[in-house]
Structure formats: structure tokens, C-alpha cells
Amino acid sequence: MKKQLKNELPVSEFFYSIQGEGQTMGFPAYFLRLPGCNLLCQSKEWICDSIAVWRQSTKKAYEEIFTDEVIGRLVEGAHLIITGGEPMLQQKRIVHLLNWLEDHNCIEPIIEVETNGTIEPIPELIRKVHYWNCSPKLSNSGESEIKRINHKAIEKINLLDNSIFKFVISKESDFNEMIMEYGPMIDRYSIVLMPAGENQEQLNETRPMVLDLCKEHSLRFSDRLHIVAWNQKTGV
């Protein structure tokens, strides 16, 4: 007998804010951060800015996550951003949650998923997601190539017409590495370059170099709006 999922989910945090990165930067959004990740991304050059949060979680009933106020925001057009950690570790639970939203609240919000591109998305989730924000990792993440690159997953996400590939750049050699490792697998018009920086000072140092790379190679730039606005504060 197939096990029925309960209407609850392990959650690290959830909050209403503004999308700070990528193709929908600037849109109002409700962030749902799920725990766990298959990568750590801790190096001398940059550290995952949410690692302290996604390492912890609490089980929450769906009704606790999606209060009347939150439902109202989503109805008005705020995006629902499912992030982590690596949310693709919990794809079936995410689908179950989104089905519950449709069945019990009669809404189908604009869904974004933020992923590191190491896990292939399942068809049930693909049908529900409006924007795929894929952030493949380079060696500046501190992770080995065998852990951070899944060719099948990258190629599958690249076939989706609503996906981007956002690369964190801390130095010019990161760009060259990106072209060598990922260039054959992805559409260059889906590439977005983002400066590395876990705080405003570091971001200000790397931003000019990344802007120059985008100009030189005709690629899209993404800032880190949440760091510009709130520095290292999370949950805002």
C-alpha cells in the first residue's frame, strides 16, 4: 500500500520579502526554505549565505505555513519561492504541498524553485513550476567536481524554457571554468552571472569585475539585492 503523505513539511524558515537574485529579481515573494542539502559550499572565496538556517528545521502543518495573510499575498501575485539548502531532495513533498494549495485554497501561485542542478526534476514538479533558478557550482564553492556536476540534471533543466543558470563569480578564472565545464551543456542565453559576496563589502569588491564580464561577453547580470538591502540578515 502506498504511504500517504501528511499535510506537514519540515521547514527551516518562511517569510515574505523581495526576490533578490536572478530572472525575477525585484518581485515580491514568499520564501519557503526547506532543510538539507547535498552540497556544503564552504570555501575561502565564499560561503553559502543560508547554511546556518537550512541545517535546522521544524515540522510545520501546511496551515501554519500558508496563513490567510500569505494566501492573500499569493493571490495578489507574490511569487512562491521554494529554496534551501537543496529543495529537490524533497520533490514529492513539494508536489504534495502544491496540490494541497490548489485543492484547499483554489490557487495556483507563481512558483519558483531554486536548485543547485545536481538532481533531476521529476515530471510532476516540472508541470507546476514557472521559473527554474539553477545555480550550478564551480570549484570556488569548495566542492569536488564529481559532487557538484550532474550532466543529466543540467541538460534536463536546460531543456526547460523557463530556466536560467546563475553562476557565482569571484574572479575572472571562474568565468573561464564555467565556460569549460558547463558551456557545452547549456544555452548561453540562459546564463546569468552574479558576483560572489556574503556581505556588502565583498559584493562591492566583486561586482565591477562581473559587470565587465557581462558587458564583454553579452551576458545577463544579477546583483544580490537582499545583501545590498539587508547585508547578512536572513529572513527579511
Coordinates of C-alpha atoms in Angstrom, one line a residue:
M1 CA 0.0 0.0 0.0
K2 CA 1.3 3.4 -1.0
K3 CA 2.2 5.6 2.0
Q4 CA 0.1 8.8 2.2
L5 CA 2.0 11.9 2.9
K6 CA 0.8 14.0 5.8
N7 CA -0.1 17.7 5.4
E8 CA 3.1 18.8 7.0
L9 CA 6.6 19.7 6.0
P10 CA 10.0 20.1 7.6
V11 CA 10.8 23.8 7.2
S12 CA 13.8 25.9 8.0
E13 CA 12.1 29.3 7.7
F14 CA 9.4 31.1 5.8
F15 CA 9.0 34.8 5.2
Y16 CA 7.7 37.5 2.9
S17 CA 10.2 39.6 1.1
I18 CA 11.6 40.5 -2.3
Q19 CA 13.3 38.2 -4.7
G20 CA 17.0 39.2 -4.6
E21 CA 18.5 37.3 -7.5
G22 CA 18.1 36.0 -11.0
Q23 CA 15.4 36.3 -13.6
T24 CA 12.7 37.7 -11.3
M25 CA 14.8 39.9 -9.1
G26 CA 12.7 42.6 -7.5
F27 CA 9.4 40.7 -7.4
P28 CA 7.6 40.4 -4.1
A29 CA 7.8 36.8 -2.9
Y30 CA 7.0 34.4 -0.1
F31 CA 10.1 32.3 0.6
L32 CA 9.8 28.7 1.8
R33 CA 13.2 27.4 2.8
L34 CA 13.5 23.6 3.2
P35 CA 16.2 21.9 5.2
G36 CA 19.1 19.8 3.9
C37 CA 21.5 20.0 1.1
N38 CA 23.8 17.6 -0.8
L39 CA 26.5 20.3 -1.0
L40 CA 28.0 22.5 1.7
C41 CA 29.7 25.3 -0.4
Q42 CA 32.2 26.4 2.2
S43 CA 35.5 27.8 0.8
K44 CA 37.9 30.6 1.3
E45 CA 36.3 32.5 -1.5
W46 CA 32.6 32.3 -0.5
I47 CA 30.3 30.5 1.9
C48 CA 26.7 29.6 1.4
D49 CA 24.8 32.5 3.0
S50 CA 21.9 30.3 4.3
I51 CA 23.8 27.3 5.6
A52 CA 23.2 28.2 9.3
V53 CA 19.4 28.3 8.5
W54 CA 18.9 25.2 6.4
R55 CA 20.8 23.0 8.8
Q56 CA 17.9 23.4 11.2
S57 CA 14.2 22.7 10.7
T58 CA 10.8 22.3 12.4
K59 CA 7.8 20.3 11.1
K60 CA 5.0 22.6 10.2
A61 CA 1.5 21.9 9.2
Y62 CA 0.6 23.3 5.8
E63 CA -1.9 25.7 7.5
E64 CA 0.9 27.1 9.6
I65 CA 3.0 27.9 6.6
F66 CA 0.1 29.3 4.5
T67 CA -1.9 31.6 6.7
D68 CA -4.7 33.7 5.4
E69 CA -2.3 36.6 5.1
V70 CA 0.1 34.6 3.0
I71 CA -2.6 33.2 0.8
G72 CA -3.7 36.8 0.2
R73 CA -0.2 37.8 -0.9
L74 CA -0.1 34.9 -3.3
V75 CA -3.5 35.8 -4.8
E76 CA -2.3 39.3 -5.3
G77 CA 0.7 38.0 -7.4
A78 CA 3.5 37.4 -5.0
H79 CA 5.7 34.5 -6.1
L80 CA 6.2 31.4 -4.0
I81 CA 9.9 30.7 -3.9
I82 CA 10.9 27.2 -2.8
T83 CA 14.5 27.2 -1.8
G84 CA 17.0 25.6 0.5
G85 CA 19.5 24.1 1.0
E86 CA 18.5 21.9 -1.9
P87 CA 14.7 21.6 -2.2
M88 CA 15.0 19.0 -4.9
L89 CA 15.7 16.5 -2.2
Q90 CA 12.0 16.7 -1.3
Q91 CA 10.3 16.9 -4.7
K92 CA 7.4 14.6 -3.9
R93 CA 6.6 16.5 -0.7
I94 CA 6.7 19.8 -2.7
V95 CA 4.3 18.4 -5.2
H96 CA 2.0 17.2 -2.4
L97 CA 2.1 20.7 -0.9
L98 CA 1.3 22.4 -4.2
N99 CA -1.6 20.0 -4.8
W100 CA -2.9 20.9 -1.3
L101 CA -2.7 24.6 -2.1
E102 CA -4.7 24.1 -5.3
D103 CA -7.3 21.8 -3.7
H104 CA -7.8 23.6 -0.4
N105 CA -7.2 27.2 -1.3
C106 CA -8.1 27.2 -5.0
I107 CA -5.0 29.0 -6.0
E108 CA -2.1 28.2 -8.3
P109 CA 0.6 30.7 -7.4
I110 CA 3.6 31.6 -9.5
I111 CA 6.2 29.0 -8.4
E112 CA 10.0 29.4 -8.4
V113 CA 12.4 26.7 -7.5
E114 CA 16.0 27.4 -6.6
T115 CA 18.3 24.4 -7.1
N116 CA 22.0 23.6 -7.5
G117 CA 21.4 21.5 -10.6
T118 CA 22.6 18.2 -9.2
I119 CA 19.2 16.4 -9.0
E120 CA 16.9 15.8 -12.0
P121 CA 13.4 17.3 -11.6
I122 CA 10.5 14.9 -11.7
P123 CA 7.8 15.4 -14.3
E124 CA 5.1 16.1 -11.7
L125 CA 7.1 19.1 -10.4
I126 CA 8.1 20.3 -13.8
R127 CA 4.5 20.8 -14.7
K128 CA 3.9 23.1 -11.7
V129 CA 7.0 25.3 -11.7
H130 CA 7.0 28.7 -13.6
Y131 CA 10.7 29.6 -13.0
W132 CA 13.7 27.3 -12.5
N133 CA 16.6 29.2 -10.9
C134 CA 19.5 26.8 -11.3
S135 CA 22.8 27.7 -9.6
P136 CA 25.4 25.2 -10.7
K137 CA 28.5 25.3 -8.5
L138 CA 32.1 26.0 -9.6
S139 CA 35.3 24.9 -7.8
N140 CA 35.1 28.2 -5.9
S141 CA 32.4 26.5 -3.9
G142 CA 34.9 24.2 -2.3
E143 CA 33.0 21.1 -3.7
S144 CA 34.6 18.4 -5.8
E145 CA 33.6 18.2 -9.5
I146 CA 32.1 14.7 -9.1
K147 CA 29.7 16.1 -6.4
R148 CA 28.8 19.4 -8.0
I149 CA 28.2 18.4 -11.6
N150 CA 25.4 16.1 -12.7
H151 CA 25.4 16.3 -16.5
K152 CA 22.0 14.6 -16.9
A153 CA 20.3 17.0 -14.5
I154 CA 21.9 20.1 -16.1
E155 CA 20.9 19.0 -19.6
K156 CA 17.3 18.3 -18.4
I157 CA 16.9 21.6 -16.8
N158 CA 18.4 23.3 -19.8
L159 CA 15.6 21.9 -22.0
L160 CA 13.0 23.7 -19.9
D161 CA 12.1 27.1 -21.5
N162 CA 11.7 28.7 -18.1
S163 CA 15.1 28.0 -16.6
I164 CA 18.2 30.1 -16.1
F165 CA 21.7 29.1 -14.9
K166 CA 23.1 31.6 -12.4
F167 CA 26.8 31.3 -11.7
V168 CA 28.6 32.9 -8.7
I169 CA 31.8 34.6 -9.9
S170 CA 34.5 35.6 -7.5
K171 CA 37.3 36.1 -10.1
E172 CA 37.7 36.1 -13.8
S173 CA 39.1 32.5 -13.9
D174 CA 35.7 31.4 -12.5
F175 CA 34.1 32.6 -15.8
N176 CA 36.6 30.6 -17.8
E177 CA 35.9 27.5 -15.7
M178 CA 32.2 27.9 -16.2
I179 CA 32.6 28.0 -20.0
M180 CA 34.8 24.9 -20.0
E181 CA 32.6 22.8 -17.6
Y182 CA 29.1 23.9 -18.4
G183 CA 29.3 25.7 -21.8
P184 CA 28.7 22.5 -23.8
M185 CA 25.6 21.7 -21.8
I186 CA 23.6 24.9 -21.6
D187 CA 22.2 27.7 -23.8
R188 CA 24.4 30.7 -23.3
Y189 CA 21.3 33.0 -23.4
S190 CA 20.2 31.3 -20.2
I191 CA 23.5 32.2 -18.4
V192 CA 23.3 34.8 -15.6
L193 CA 26.5 36.0 -13.8
M194 CA 26.3 37.0 -10.2
P195 CA 29.1 38.5 -8.1
A196 CA 30.3 36.5 -5.1
G197 CA 29.9 38.1 -1.7
E198 CA 28.3 37.1 1.6
N199 CA 28.3 40.7 2.8
Q200 CA 28.1 44.2 1.2
E201 CA 31.8 44.8 1.4
Q202 CA 32.7 41.7 -0.5
L203 CA 29.9 42.3 -3.0
N204 CA 31.2 45.8 -3.7
E205 CA 34.6 44.3 -4.5
T206 CA 33.5 41.7 -7.0
R207 CA 30.6 43.5 -8.7
P208 CA 32.6 45.7 -11.0
M209 CA 34.6 42.7 -12.4
V210 CA 31.4 40.7 -13.0
L211 CA 29.7 43.7 -14.7
D212 CA 32.7 44.0 -17.0
L213 CA 32.5 40.3 -17.9
C214 CA 28.8 40.6 -18.7
K215 CA 29.5 43.6 -21.0
E216 CA 32.4 41.9 -22.7
H217 CA 30.5 38.6 -23.4
S218 CA 27.0 40.0 -23.7
L219 CA 25.6 38.0 -20.8
R220 CA 23.0 38.9 -18.2
F221 CA 24.0 40.3 -14.8
S222 CA 22.3 39.6 -11.5
D223 CA 23.0 41.5 -8.3
R224 CA 22.3 40.2 -4.8
L225 CA 19.6 42.6 -3.9
H226 CA 18.9 41.1 -0.5
I227 CA 22.6 41.7 0.5
V228 CA 22.5 45.2 -0.9
A229 CA 19.4 46.0 1.1
W230 CA 19.9 43.9 4.3
N231 CA 23.6 42.8 4.3
Q232 CA 23.9 39.4 6.1
K233 CA 20.5 39.4 7.8
T234 CA 18.3 36.5 6.8
G235 CA 14.5 36.0 6.9
V236 CA 13.7 39.6 5.7

